[in-house]
Short mmCIF file of C-alpha atoms and ligand atoms in Angstrom, two decimals:
data_model
loop_
_atom_site.label_atom_id
_atom_site.label_comp_id
_atom_site.label_asym_id
_atom_site.label_seq_id
_atom_site.Cartn_x
_atom_site.Cartn_y
_atom_site.Cartn_z
CA LEU A 20 117.97 288.20 10.52
CA THR A 21 115.65 290.82 11.94
CA GLU A 22 117.43 291.39 15.26
CA ILE A 23 114.23 291.15 17.26
CA LEU A 24 113.07 288.53 19.78
CA ASN A 25 112.41 284.96 18.79
CA ARG A 26 109.28 283.04 19.78
CA ALA A 27 110.74 281.52 22.98
CA ARG A 28 112.01 284.81 24.39
CA PHE A 29 108.77 286.55 23.46
CA MET A 30 106.61 283.92 25.20
CA ASN A 31 108.80 284.09 28.26
CA ASP A 32 108.55 287.87 28.54
CA VAL A 33 104.80 287.91 27.88
CA ASP A 34 104.30 285.29 30.61
CA GLU A 35 106.33 287.43 32.97
CA ALA A 36 104.21 290.51 32.23
CA ILE A 37 100.99 288.58 32.78
CA ARG A 38 102.32 287.20 36.07
CA LEU A 39 103.01 290.74 37.23
CA GLY A 40 99.34 291.49 36.61
CA CYS A 41 99.86 293.74 33.59
CA PRO A 42 97.02 293.93 31.06
CA VAL A 43 98.98 292.77 28.02
CA GLU A 44 97.80 292.85 24.46
CA VAL A 45 99.33 290.74 21.77
CA HIS A 46 99.10 291.48 18.05
CA THR A 47 100.08 288.76 15.60
CA ILE A 48 101.02 290.04 12.18
CA ASP A 49 101.25 288.07 8.96
CA ILE A 50 102.56 289.29 5.61
CA ASN A 51 100.04 288.55 2.87
CA ARG A 52 101.25 286.60 -0.17
CA PHE A 53 104.81 286.51 1.19
CA LYS A 54 105.51 283.19 -0.50
CA GLU A 55 104.51 284.61 -3.89
CA ILE A 56 106.78 287.63 -3.37
CA ASN A 57 109.61 285.33 -2.33
CA ASP A 58 109.11 283.13 -5.39
CA ALA A 59 108.88 286.10 -7.72
CA PHE A 60 111.87 288.14 -6.49
CA GLY A 61 114.06 285.54 -4.80
CA PRO A 62 114.94 284.82 -1.17
CA ALA A 63 117.33 287.78 -0.82
CA VAL A 64 114.49 290.22 -1.52
CA GLY A 65 112.29 288.15 0.79
CA ASP A 66 114.83 288.54 3.62
CA ASP A 67 115.01 292.24 2.92
CA ILE A 68 111.23 292.55 3.26
CA LEU A 69 111.33 290.71 6.60
CA ARG A 70 114.01 293.09 7.84
CA GLN A 71 112.12 296.17 6.69
CA VAL A 72 108.83 294.96 8.17
CA ALA A 73 110.64 294.40 11.49
CA ARG A 74 112.09 297.89 11.28
CA ARG A 75 108.72 299.48 10.60
CA LEU A 76 107.21 297.59 13.52
CA GLN A 77 110.07 298.81 15.69
CA THR A 78 109.26 302.42 14.92
CA LEU A 79 105.73 301.77 16.19
CA SER A 80 106.77 300.30 19.51
CA ASP A 81 108.42 301.85 22.53
CA LYS A 82 111.07 300.39 24.84
CA ARG A 83 108.60 298.53 27.06
CA ASP A 84 106.96 296.75 24.13
CA LEU A 85 108.04 293.32 22.96
CA LEU A 86 108.57 292.64 19.31
CA ALA A 87 109.29 289.19 17.90
CA ARG A 88 109.51 287.24 14.73
CA LEU A 89 107.51 284.10 15.47
CA GLY A 90 108.83 282.30 12.42
CA GLY A 91 108.46 282.52 8.63
CA ASP A 92 106.65 285.72 7.80
CA GLU A 93 104.76 286.01 11.08
CA PHE A 94 105.54 288.69 13.66
CA ALA A 95 104.14 289.58 17.08
CA LEU A 96 103.99 292.77 19.05
CA ALA A 97 103.07 292.83 22.75
CA GLU A 98 102.37 295.95 24.72
CA ILE A 99 100.91 296.96 28.04
CA VAL A 100 97.37 298.22 27.60
CA ARG A 101 96.96 301.71 28.92
CA ASN A 102 93.35 302.06 27.86
CA MET A 103 91.02 299.70 26.03
CA GLY A 104 90.64 301.92 22.97
CA GLN A 105 94.32 301.41 22.32
CA VAL A 106 93.92 297.81 21.11
CA THR A 107 92.32 298.62 17.79
CA LYS A 108 94.44 301.74 17.42
CA THR A 109 97.71 299.81 17.46
CA ALA A 110 96.37 297.22 15.00
CA ARG A 111 95.31 300.03 12.70
CA ARG A 112 98.73 301.68 12.97
CA ILE A 113 100.47 298.40 12.13
CA ILE A 114 98.44 298.08 8.93
CA ALA A 115 98.93 301.76 8.03
CA THR A 116 102.70 301.63 8.46
CA MET A 117 102.95 298.88 5.83
CA GLY A 118 100.95 301.00 3.37
CA GLU A 119 104.03 302.71 1.96
CA THR A 120 105.77 300.92 -0.91
CA PHE A 121 108.87 298.91 0.03
CA HIS A 122 111.98 299.79 -1.96
CA LEU A 123 114.17 296.72 -2.36
CA GLY A 124 117.16 297.26 -4.58
CA ASP A 125 115.72 297.41 -8.09
CA HIS A 126 112.23 296.44 -7.03
CA ASP A 127 109.34 298.38 -5.59
CA VAL A 128 106.99 296.04 -3.80
CA ASP A 129 103.65 296.72 -2.15
CA VAL A 130 103.05 294.62 0.92
CA THR A 131 99.95 294.22 3.04
CA VAL A 132 99.69 292.56 6.42
CA SER A 133 96.82 291.04 8.39
CA VAL A 134 96.62 291.52 12.13
CA GLY A 135 94.95 289.44 14.86
CA SER A 136 94.89 290.66 18.45
CA ALA A 137 94.08 289.28 21.91
CA VAL A 138 94.19 290.91 25.36
CA ALA A 139 95.17 289.35 28.71
CA PRO A 140 93.65 288.44 31.04
CA ALA A 141 90.31 288.38 29.14
CA HIS A 142 91.58 286.23 26.25
CA GLY A 143 94.18 284.14 28.06
CA GLN A 144 96.04 284.06 31.36
CA ASP A 145 99.27 282.67 29.99
CA ALA A 146 101.34 283.42 26.94
CA PRO A 147 100.52 280.25 24.93
CA THR A 148 96.73 280.77 25.29
CA LEU A 149 96.98 284.46 24.54
CA LEU A 150 99.09 283.88 21.46
CA ARG A 151 96.90 281.04 20.24
CA ASN A 152 93.82 283.28 20.49
CA ALA A 153 95.58 286.15 18.73
CA GLU A 154 96.43 283.70 15.94
CA ILE A 155 92.79 282.58 15.72
CA ALA A 156 91.87 286.26 15.27
CA LEU A 157 94.63 286.47 12.65
CA THR A 158 93.16 283.58 10.67
CA HIS A 159 89.81 285.34 10.85
CA SER A 160 91.41 288.53 9.48
CA LYS A 161 93.12 286.66 6.66
CA SER A 162 89.85 285.23 5.43
CA ALA A 163 88.27 288.69 5.58
CA GLY A 164 90.71 289.99 2.96
CA PRO A 165 94.09 291.75 2.82
CA ALA A 166 94.91 294.48 5.36
CA SER A 167 92.23 293.31 7.80
CA ARG A 168 92.48 293.31 11.57
CA SER A 169 90.37 291.67 14.23
CA LEU A 170 90.23 291.30 17.97
CA PHE A 171 89.69 287.79 19.33
CA ARG A 172 86.11 286.80 20.21
CA PRO A 173 85.40 283.44 21.89
CA GLU A 174 83.00 282.47 19.04
CA MET A 175 85.90 282.71 16.58
CA ASP A 176 87.22 279.42 17.86
CA ALA A 177 84.02 277.57 16.94
CA GLU A 178 83.73 279.48 13.65
CA LEU A 179 87.27 278.53 12.74
CA GLN A 180 86.59 274.91 13.63
CA ALA A 181 83.46 274.91 11.44
CA GLN A 182 85.40 276.62 8.66
CA ARG A 183 88.15 273.99 8.86
CA GLU A 184 85.62 271.16 8.72
CA LEU A 185 83.95 272.75 5.71
CA GLU A 186 87.34 273.18 4.06
CA THR A 187 88.15 269.50 4.64
CA LEU A 188 84.78 268.45 3.24
CA LEU A 189 85.26 270.70 0.22
CA ARG A 190 88.78 269.49 -0.52
CA SER A 191 87.74 265.87 -0.23
CA ALA A 192 84.77 266.45 -2.56
CA VAL A 193 87.19 267.98 -5.09
CA ALA A 194 89.60 265.04 -4.73
CA LYS A 195 86.91 262.36 -4.90
CA GLY A 196 84.57 264.14 -7.30
CA THR A 197 81.56 263.77 -5.01
CA PHE A 198 79.72 266.98 -5.88
CA GLU A 199 76.17 266.66 -7.13
CA LEU A 200 74.01 268.73 -9.42
CA MET A 201 70.33 269.47 -8.93
CA PHE A 202 68.19 270.79 -11.76
CA GLN A 203 65.45 273.36 -11.34
CA PRO A 204 62.95 273.78 -14.18
CA ILE A 205 62.47 277.16 -15.85
CA HIS A 206 58.97 277.52 -17.31
CA ARG A 207 57.65 279.52 -20.24
CA ALA A 208 55.27 282.14 -18.82
CA GLU A 209 52.68 281.82 -21.65
CA ASP A 210 51.79 278.14 -21.22
CA LEU A 211 53.99 277.06 -18.27
CA ARG A 212 55.81 274.49 -20.38
CA ILE A 213 59.39 273.68 -19.36
CA ALA A 214 61.89 275.74 -21.36
CA GLY A 215 64.95 274.29 -19.66
CA PHE A 216 66.70 273.75 -16.34
CA GLU A 217 69.21 275.57 -14.14
CA ALA A 218 72.03 273.43 -12.74
CA LEU A 219 72.52 274.03 -9.01
CA LEU A 220 75.57 272.68 -7.24
CA ARG A 221 75.39 270.60 -4.05
CA LEU A 222 78.15 269.57 -1.62
CA PRO A 223 76.94 266.43 0.16
CA ARG A 224 77.58 266.24 3.93
CA ASP A 225 78.83 263.06 5.55
CA GLY A 226 75.81 261.37 7.03
CA GLY A 227 73.22 262.98 4.75
CA GLY A 228 72.03 266.39 3.66
CA HIS A 229 74.18 268.93 1.88
CA VAL A 230 75.87 272.28 2.31
CA SER A 231 74.30 275.18 0.41
CA PRO A 232 76.37 276.67 -2.43
CA ALA A 233 75.66 280.07 -0.88
CA VAL A 234 77.93 278.88 1.95
CA PHE A 235 80.64 276.86 0.23
CA VAL A 236 81.06 278.71 -3.10
CA PRO A 237 82.61 281.79 -1.41
CA LEU A 238 85.02 279.48 0.47
CA ALA A 239 85.87 277.59 -2.72
CA GLU A 240 86.59 280.96 -4.36
CA ARG A 241 88.97 281.95 -1.55
CA LEU A 242 90.75 278.59 -1.63
CA GLY A 243 91.24 278.76 -5.38
CA LEU A 244 89.08 275.67 -5.95
CA ILE A 245 86.16 277.22 -7.79
CA THR A 246 87.69 277.05 -11.27
CA ALA A 247 88.13 273.28 -11.01
CA ILE A 248 84.70 272.81 -9.45
CA GLY A 249 83.07 275.16 -11.98
CA GLY A 250 84.74 273.27 -14.82
CA TRP A 251 83.20 270.07 -13.52
CA VAL A 252 79.76 271.75 -13.30
CA ILE A 253 79.91 272.90 -16.93
CA GLY A 254 81.02 269.45 -18.08
CA ARG A 255 78.41 267.53 -16.13
CA ALA A 256 75.58 269.95 -16.95
CA CYS A 257 76.29 269.77 -20.69
CA GLU A 258 76.63 266.00 -20.61
CA VAL A 259 73.23 265.65 -18.93
CA ALA A 260 71.50 268.25 -21.12
CA ALA A 261 72.75 266.54 -24.28
CA THR A 262 70.42 263.61 -23.43
CA TRP A 263 67.30 265.83 -23.26
CA PRO A 264 64.88 266.74 -26.06
CA SER A 265 66.64 269.33 -28.16
CA GLN A 266 64.46 272.34 -27.34
CA LEU A 267 65.42 272.26 -23.65
CA THR A 268 68.16 274.59 -22.43
CA ILE A 269 70.60 274.27 -19.54
CA ALA A 270 71.74 277.20 -17.40
CA VAL A 271 75.04 277.15 -15.50
CA ASN A 272 76.17 279.66 -12.85
CA LEU A 273 79.66 281.12 -13.20
CA SER A 274 81.75 282.70 -10.46
CA PRO A 275 83.72 285.88 -11.27
CA VAL A 276 86.87 283.96 -10.26
CA GLN A 277 86.36 281.68 -13.27
CA PHE A 278 87.21 284.64 -15.50
CA GLU A 279 90.54 285.35 -13.83
CA ASP A 280 92.82 282.86 -15.56
CA GLY A 281 91.48 283.68 -19.02
CA ARG A 282 90.63 280.05 -19.82
CA ILE A 283 86.86 280.00 -19.45
CA VAL A 284 86.20 280.43 -23.18
CA GLU A 285 88.37 277.43 -24.03
CA THR A 286 86.78 275.36 -21.24
CA VAL A 287 83.29 276.07 -22.59
CA ARG A 288 84.29 275.47 -26.20
CA ALA A 289 85.94 272.14 -25.40
CA THR A 290 83.00 271.05 -23.23
CA LEU A 291 80.47 271.78 -25.96
CA GLU A 292 82.53 269.79 -28.40
CA ALA A 293 82.96 266.83 -26.06
CA SER A 294 79.29 266.67 -25.06
CA GLY A 295 77.87 267.39 -28.49
CA LEU A 296 75.46 269.92 -26.96
CA ALA A 297 74.39 272.68 -29.36
CA ALA A 298 75.87 275.97 -28.14
CA ARG A 299 72.52 277.78 -28.29
CA ARG A 300 71.18 275.41 -25.61
CA LEU A 301 73.76 276.51 -23.03
CA GLU A 302 73.14 279.61 -20.91
CA LEU A 303 75.84 281.03 -18.68
CA GLU A 304 74.59 283.03 -15.70
CA ILE A 305 76.84 285.75 -14.36
CA THR A 306 76.29 288.38 -11.68
CA GLU A 307 77.11 292.05 -11.53
CA GLY A 308 80.06 291.29 -9.27
CA LEU A 309 81.92 290.07 -12.35
CA LEU A 310 81.62 293.41 -14.10
CA LEU A 311 82.89 295.39 -11.13
CA SER A 312 86.43 294.11 -11.63
CA ASP A 313 88.80 294.20 -14.61
CA THR A 314 86.08 295.02 -17.09
CA GLU A 315 88.06 295.06 -20.32
CA SER A 316 89.29 291.49 -20.08
CA VAL A 317 85.93 290.32 -18.75
CA MET A 318 84.04 292.03 -21.57
CA ARG A 319 86.30 290.38 -24.13
CA GLN A 320 85.78 286.94 -22.65
CA LEU A 321 82.02 287.46 -22.50
CA ALA A 322 82.03 288.52 -26.15
CA ASP A 323 84.09 285.45 -27.06
CA LEU A 324 81.66 283.21 -25.20
CA LYS A 325 78.78 284.79 -27.05
CA ALA A 326 80.61 284.26 -30.31
CA LEU A 327 80.63 280.53 -29.54
CA GLY A 328 76.84 280.74 -29.70
CA VAL A 329 76.07 280.35 -26.00
CA ARG A 330 73.66 282.73 -24.28
CA ILE A 331 74.74 285.05 -21.47
CA ALA A 332 72.30 285.83 -18.67
CA MET A 333 72.57 288.53 -16.01
CA ASP A 334 71.57 286.81 -12.76
CA ASP A 335 70.14 288.37 -9.59
CA PHE A 336 69.37 291.54 -11.50
CA GLY A 337 68.55 294.60 -9.42
CA THR A 338 70.48 293.71 -6.26
CA GLY A 339 73.77 295.49 -6.98
CA TYR A 340 74.40 299.17 -7.55
CA SER A 341 75.45 299.83 -11.09
CA SER A 342 73.16 297.48 -12.97
CA LEU A 343 71.95 299.97 -15.53
CA SER A 344 75.32 300.98 -16.90
CA TYR A 345 76.20 297.34 -17.61
CA LEU A 346 73.02 296.71 -19.53
CA TRP A 347 74.01 298.85 -22.45
CA ARG A 348 77.70 297.89 -22.33
CA PHE A 349 77.09 294.23 -22.91
CA PRO A 350 74.34 292.64 -25.00
CA PHE A 351 72.98 290.16 -22.46
CA ASP A 352 70.56 287.63 -23.86
CA LYS A 353 68.64 287.29 -20.67
CA LEU A 354 67.92 289.13 -17.47
CA LYS A 355 66.89 287.28 -14.33
CA VAL A 356 64.86 289.48 -11.98
CA ASP A 357 66.16 288.84 -8.48
CA GLN A 358 64.12 286.74 -6.06
CA SER A 359 63.95 289.56 -3.51
CA PHE A 360 61.64 291.57 -5.80
CA VAL A 361 59.34 288.61 -6.41
CA ARG A 362 59.29 287.64 -2.72
CA ALA A 363 58.15 291.14 -1.73
CA LEU A 364 55.24 291.08 -4.21
CA GLY A 365 51.82 291.13 -2.58
CA LYS A 366 53.25 292.31 0.73
CA GLY A 367 51.64 295.72 0.36
CA ASP A 368 54.53 297.77 -1.01
CA GLU A 369 52.85 300.18 -3.40
CA HIS A 370 55.93 301.03 -5.49
CA LEU A 371 57.35 297.55 -5.89
CA ALA A 372 55.06 296.49 -8.74
CA SER A 373 56.04 299.61 -10.70
CA VAL A 374 59.75 298.90 -10.19
CA ILE A 375 59.40 295.31 -11.44
CA GLN A 376 57.31 296.51 -14.37
CA ALA A 377 60.01 299.04 -15.27
CA ILE A 378 62.76 296.37 -15.12
CA VAL A 379 60.75 294.06 -17.37
CA ALA A 380 59.99 296.86 -19.85
CA LEU A 381 63.64 297.94 -19.92
CA GLY A 382 64.94 294.42 -20.53
CA ARG A 383 62.36 293.75 -23.22
CA SER A 384 63.15 296.98 -25.04
CA LEU A 385 66.78 295.81 -25.14
CA GLY A 386 65.61 292.54 -26.69
CA MET A 387 66.42 290.41 -23.66
CA THR A 388 64.48 287.42 -22.39
CA ILE A 389 63.12 288.19 -18.92
CA THR A 390 63.01 285.45 -16.29
CA ALA A 391 61.50 286.00 -12.84
CA GLU A 392 63.03 283.90 -10.08
CA GLY A 393 61.70 282.78 -6.72
CA VAL A 394 58.06 282.44 -7.81
CA GLU A 395 56.29 280.86 -4.84
CA THR A 396 52.60 281.65 -5.35
CA ASP A 397 49.95 281.62 -8.05
CA ALA A 398 49.34 285.33 -7.52
CA GLN A 399 53.01 286.14 -8.16
CA ALA A 400 53.01 283.97 -11.28
CA ASN A 401 49.91 285.69 -12.66
CA PHE A 402 51.20 289.18 -12.04
CA LEU A 403 54.60 288.41 -13.57
CA ARG A 404 53.00 286.89 -16.63
CA GLN A 405 50.70 289.89 -17.05
CA ILE A 406 53.51 292.42 -17.02
CA GLY A 407 55.39 290.57 -19.72
CA CYS A 408 57.92 288.21 -18.10
CA ASP A 409 58.90 285.50 -20.57
CA GLN A 410 59.89 282.83 -18.08
CA LEU A 411 59.12 281.87 -14.50
CA GLN A 412 61.26 279.91 -12.07
CA GLY A 413 60.44 279.03 -8.48
CA PHE A 414 59.21 276.52 -5.95
CA HIS A 415 55.60 277.11 -7.05
CA LEU A 416 56.36 275.63 -10.46
CA GLY A 417 59.19 273.24 -9.65
CA ARG A 418 61.87 272.72 -7.03
CA PRO A 419 65.45 271.77 -7.81
CA MET A 420 65.45 268.00 -8.45
CA ALA A 421 67.97 265.22 -8.57
CA LEU A 422 69.00 263.70 -11.88
CA ASP A 423 66.80 260.62 -11.52
CA ARG A 424 63.65 262.74 -11.34
CA LEU A 425 64.30 264.60 -14.60
CA PRO A 426 62.92 262.06 -17.08
CA GLY A 427 59.62 261.97 -15.16
CA ALA A 428 59.36 265.76 -15.11
CA ILE A 429 60.15 266.07 -18.81
CA LEU A 430 57.63 263.36 -19.75
CA LYS A 431 54.93 264.91 -17.62
CA ASP A 432 55.50 268.25 -19.32
CA PHE A 433 55.17 266.59 -22.74
CA ARG A 434 52.05 264.65 -21.78
CA SER A 435 50.20 267.67 -20.41
CA ALA A 436 51.10 269.66 -23.51
CA ALA A 437 49.86 266.83 -25.74
CA GLU A 438 46.62 266.55 -23.76
CA ARG A 439 46.11 270.28 -23.99
CA SER A 440 46.55 270.36 -27.74
CA GLU A 441 44.25 267.33 -28.12
CA ALA A 442 41.59 269.10 -26.06
CA GLU A 443 42.00 272.20 -28.22
CA THR A 444 41.69 270.19 -31.45
CA SER A 445 38.52 268.47 -30.34
CA ALA A 446 37.09 271.77 -29.10
CA THR A 447 37.65 273.29 -32.55
CA ARG A 448 36.09 270.21 -34.17
CA VAL A 449 33.02 270.46 -31.92
CA SER A 450 32.58 274.15 -32.64
CA ARG A 451 33.07 273.60 -36.40
CA GLU A 452 30.49 270.81 -36.43
CA ALA A 453 28.09 273.00 -34.49
P1 LIG B 527 70.95 281.54 -7.84
O1 LIG B 527 71.78 281.42 -9.06
O2 LIG B 527 70.14 282.78 -7.69
O3 LIG B 527 70.05 280.25 -7.82
C1 LIG B 527 68.72 280.21 -7.40
C2 LIG B 527 68.63 279.82 -5.96
O4 LIG B 527 67.31 280.07 -5.50
C3 LIG B 527 68.84 278.31 -5.73
O5 LIG B 527 69.41 278.16 -4.44
C4 LIG B 527 67.40 277.79 -5.73
O6 LIG B 527 67.25 276.58 -5.04
C5 LIG B 527 66.70 278.91 -5.02
N1 LIG B 527 65.29 279.00 -5.39
C6 LIG B 527 64.71 278.72 -6.56
N2 LIG B 527 63.37 278.95 -6.54
C7 LIG B 527 63.09 279.41 -5.30
C8 LIG B 527 61.88 279.82 -4.64
O7 LIG B 527 60.79 279.81 -5.19
N3 LIG B 527 61.99 280.24 -3.36
C9 LIG B 527 63.18 280.27 -2.70
N4 LIG B 527 63.21 280.68 -1.44
N5 LIG B 527 64.35 279.87 -3.28
C10 LIG B 527 64.30 279.46 -4.58
P2 LIG B 527 70.74 277.30 -4.22
O8 LIG B 527 70.68 276.08 -5.06
O9 LIG B 527 70.90 277.15 -2.74
O10 LIG B 527 71.86 278.21 -4.80
C11 LIG B 527 72.25 279.39 -4.17
C12 LIG B 527 73.24 280.16 -5.01
O11 LIG B 527 74.48 279.46 -5.10
C13 LIG B 527 72.80 280.35 -6.45
O12 LIG B 527 71.88 281.41 -6.51
C14 LIG B 527 74.10 280.63 -7.13
O13 LIG B 527 74.45 281.97 -6.96
C15 LIG B 527 75.07 279.78 -6.34
N6 LIG B 527 75.36 278.55 -7.12
C16 LIG B 527 74.61 277.44 -7.28
N7 LIG B 527 75.23 276.55 -8.09
C17 LIG B 527 76.39 277.13 -8.49
C18 LIG B 527 77.47 276.72 -9.34
O14 LIG B 527 77.49 275.65 -9.96
N8 LIG B 527 78.51 277.61 -9.48
C19 LIG B 527 78.52 278.83 -8.85
N9 LIG B 527 79.56 279.64 -9.04
N10 LIG B 527 77.53 279.24 -8.04
C20 LIG B 527 76.47 278.40 -7.86
CA1 LIG B 528 71.49 281.49 -11.13
CA1 LIG B 529 69.50 284.26 -9.13
#
């Protein structure tokens, strides 16, 4: 099809070059989303792309280089290294040469490739090892995003192994439904009573412990699993919250990917109906990352969610770049001051307190509820309360807890409130009698 070498010939010639003591570098090249293109335009267009990619690679290589189609949509280019700087240069040129639109009959198609490279003898003293390591680098590139390139590093092997294990664990948790939710209390700043809980996702590890969502959520997003997982989180969180006293709220974190298929509004609506939870008790936490992308469709979906009666919170506020412009474009109900600000409090930074105060004042003037996250000390709690935060969340007041500990926590909150009001009543009685 492409009139270039096949895998067997390529391996043979690379082995020969290594045996002659030549410093050979191998680049493996994979066309991103080739299957989608093939499905969308048909196999004839797919073949045409393969031919044109081969031709563009040919223009990059000289007579001594080896060019092969390894199979499917994967290509390889081998060349003799003349100087070490050349390795990244060739990879960069391969990516650049695919940058121009492909004209295929009636269709114009944009194609990106990922490149993974390895150099002999450092990364392998025979063709199979060298190629395997270049392909490990290629996998690394693919997970870094389209049009990425990387040179093999020995740690990549272990990273890839760990990544594969995590992927297996994640897929099996999706298949078996073995995720868990933890619930962290959010307290009212004025009297420290529990206002509600935030649902935090956990992926249990075989043999105990769990993987942090900070680690597996990005992978689940890349693998296209987050919408299913996120749907489960919303369902489970609402089901649990529906059993609580009716003033308690439940907060759920949403990934930007959950807004891509346009079905989040329907998912939330159906979940509220099925669980019987009042919409005003559900809070959806989003991050700035969501608003960086296709803002028009996102804004519409956020407005539709709000129209259902649920509250929308801006999470991790202050960590991104364009926070302020989003504040007036969407009427958020709540702003969560990022943990990093709270953590730095009391560490001697003279301007920090003013910055937090300004954020709180800004949010309040826009009518938003202000929650401070990551509260770990009494001093932090006192300061945040003084400057007008409405709610506090953090290990100092309550850690994320498993479902079976919730009834105890809720009862304790009720009892201490009841005791406090009893003490107040008797204090008034005593002073009146006096
Ligand atoms: P987040 O939304 O900012 O959640 C708060 C994180 O801070 C939680 O970590 C919580 O355990 C931790 N935390 C709370 N108080 C303190 C404190 O006082 N000190 C310190 N050091 N940490 C505190 P976790 O549970 O590991 O979650 C990490 C992130 O993963 C979350 O950050 C959120 O972005 C994401 N995540 C969690 N659950 C979900 C989910 O269901 N869906 C999605 N898309 N993301 C989730
Ligand atoms: Ca959150
Ligand atoms: Ca947060």
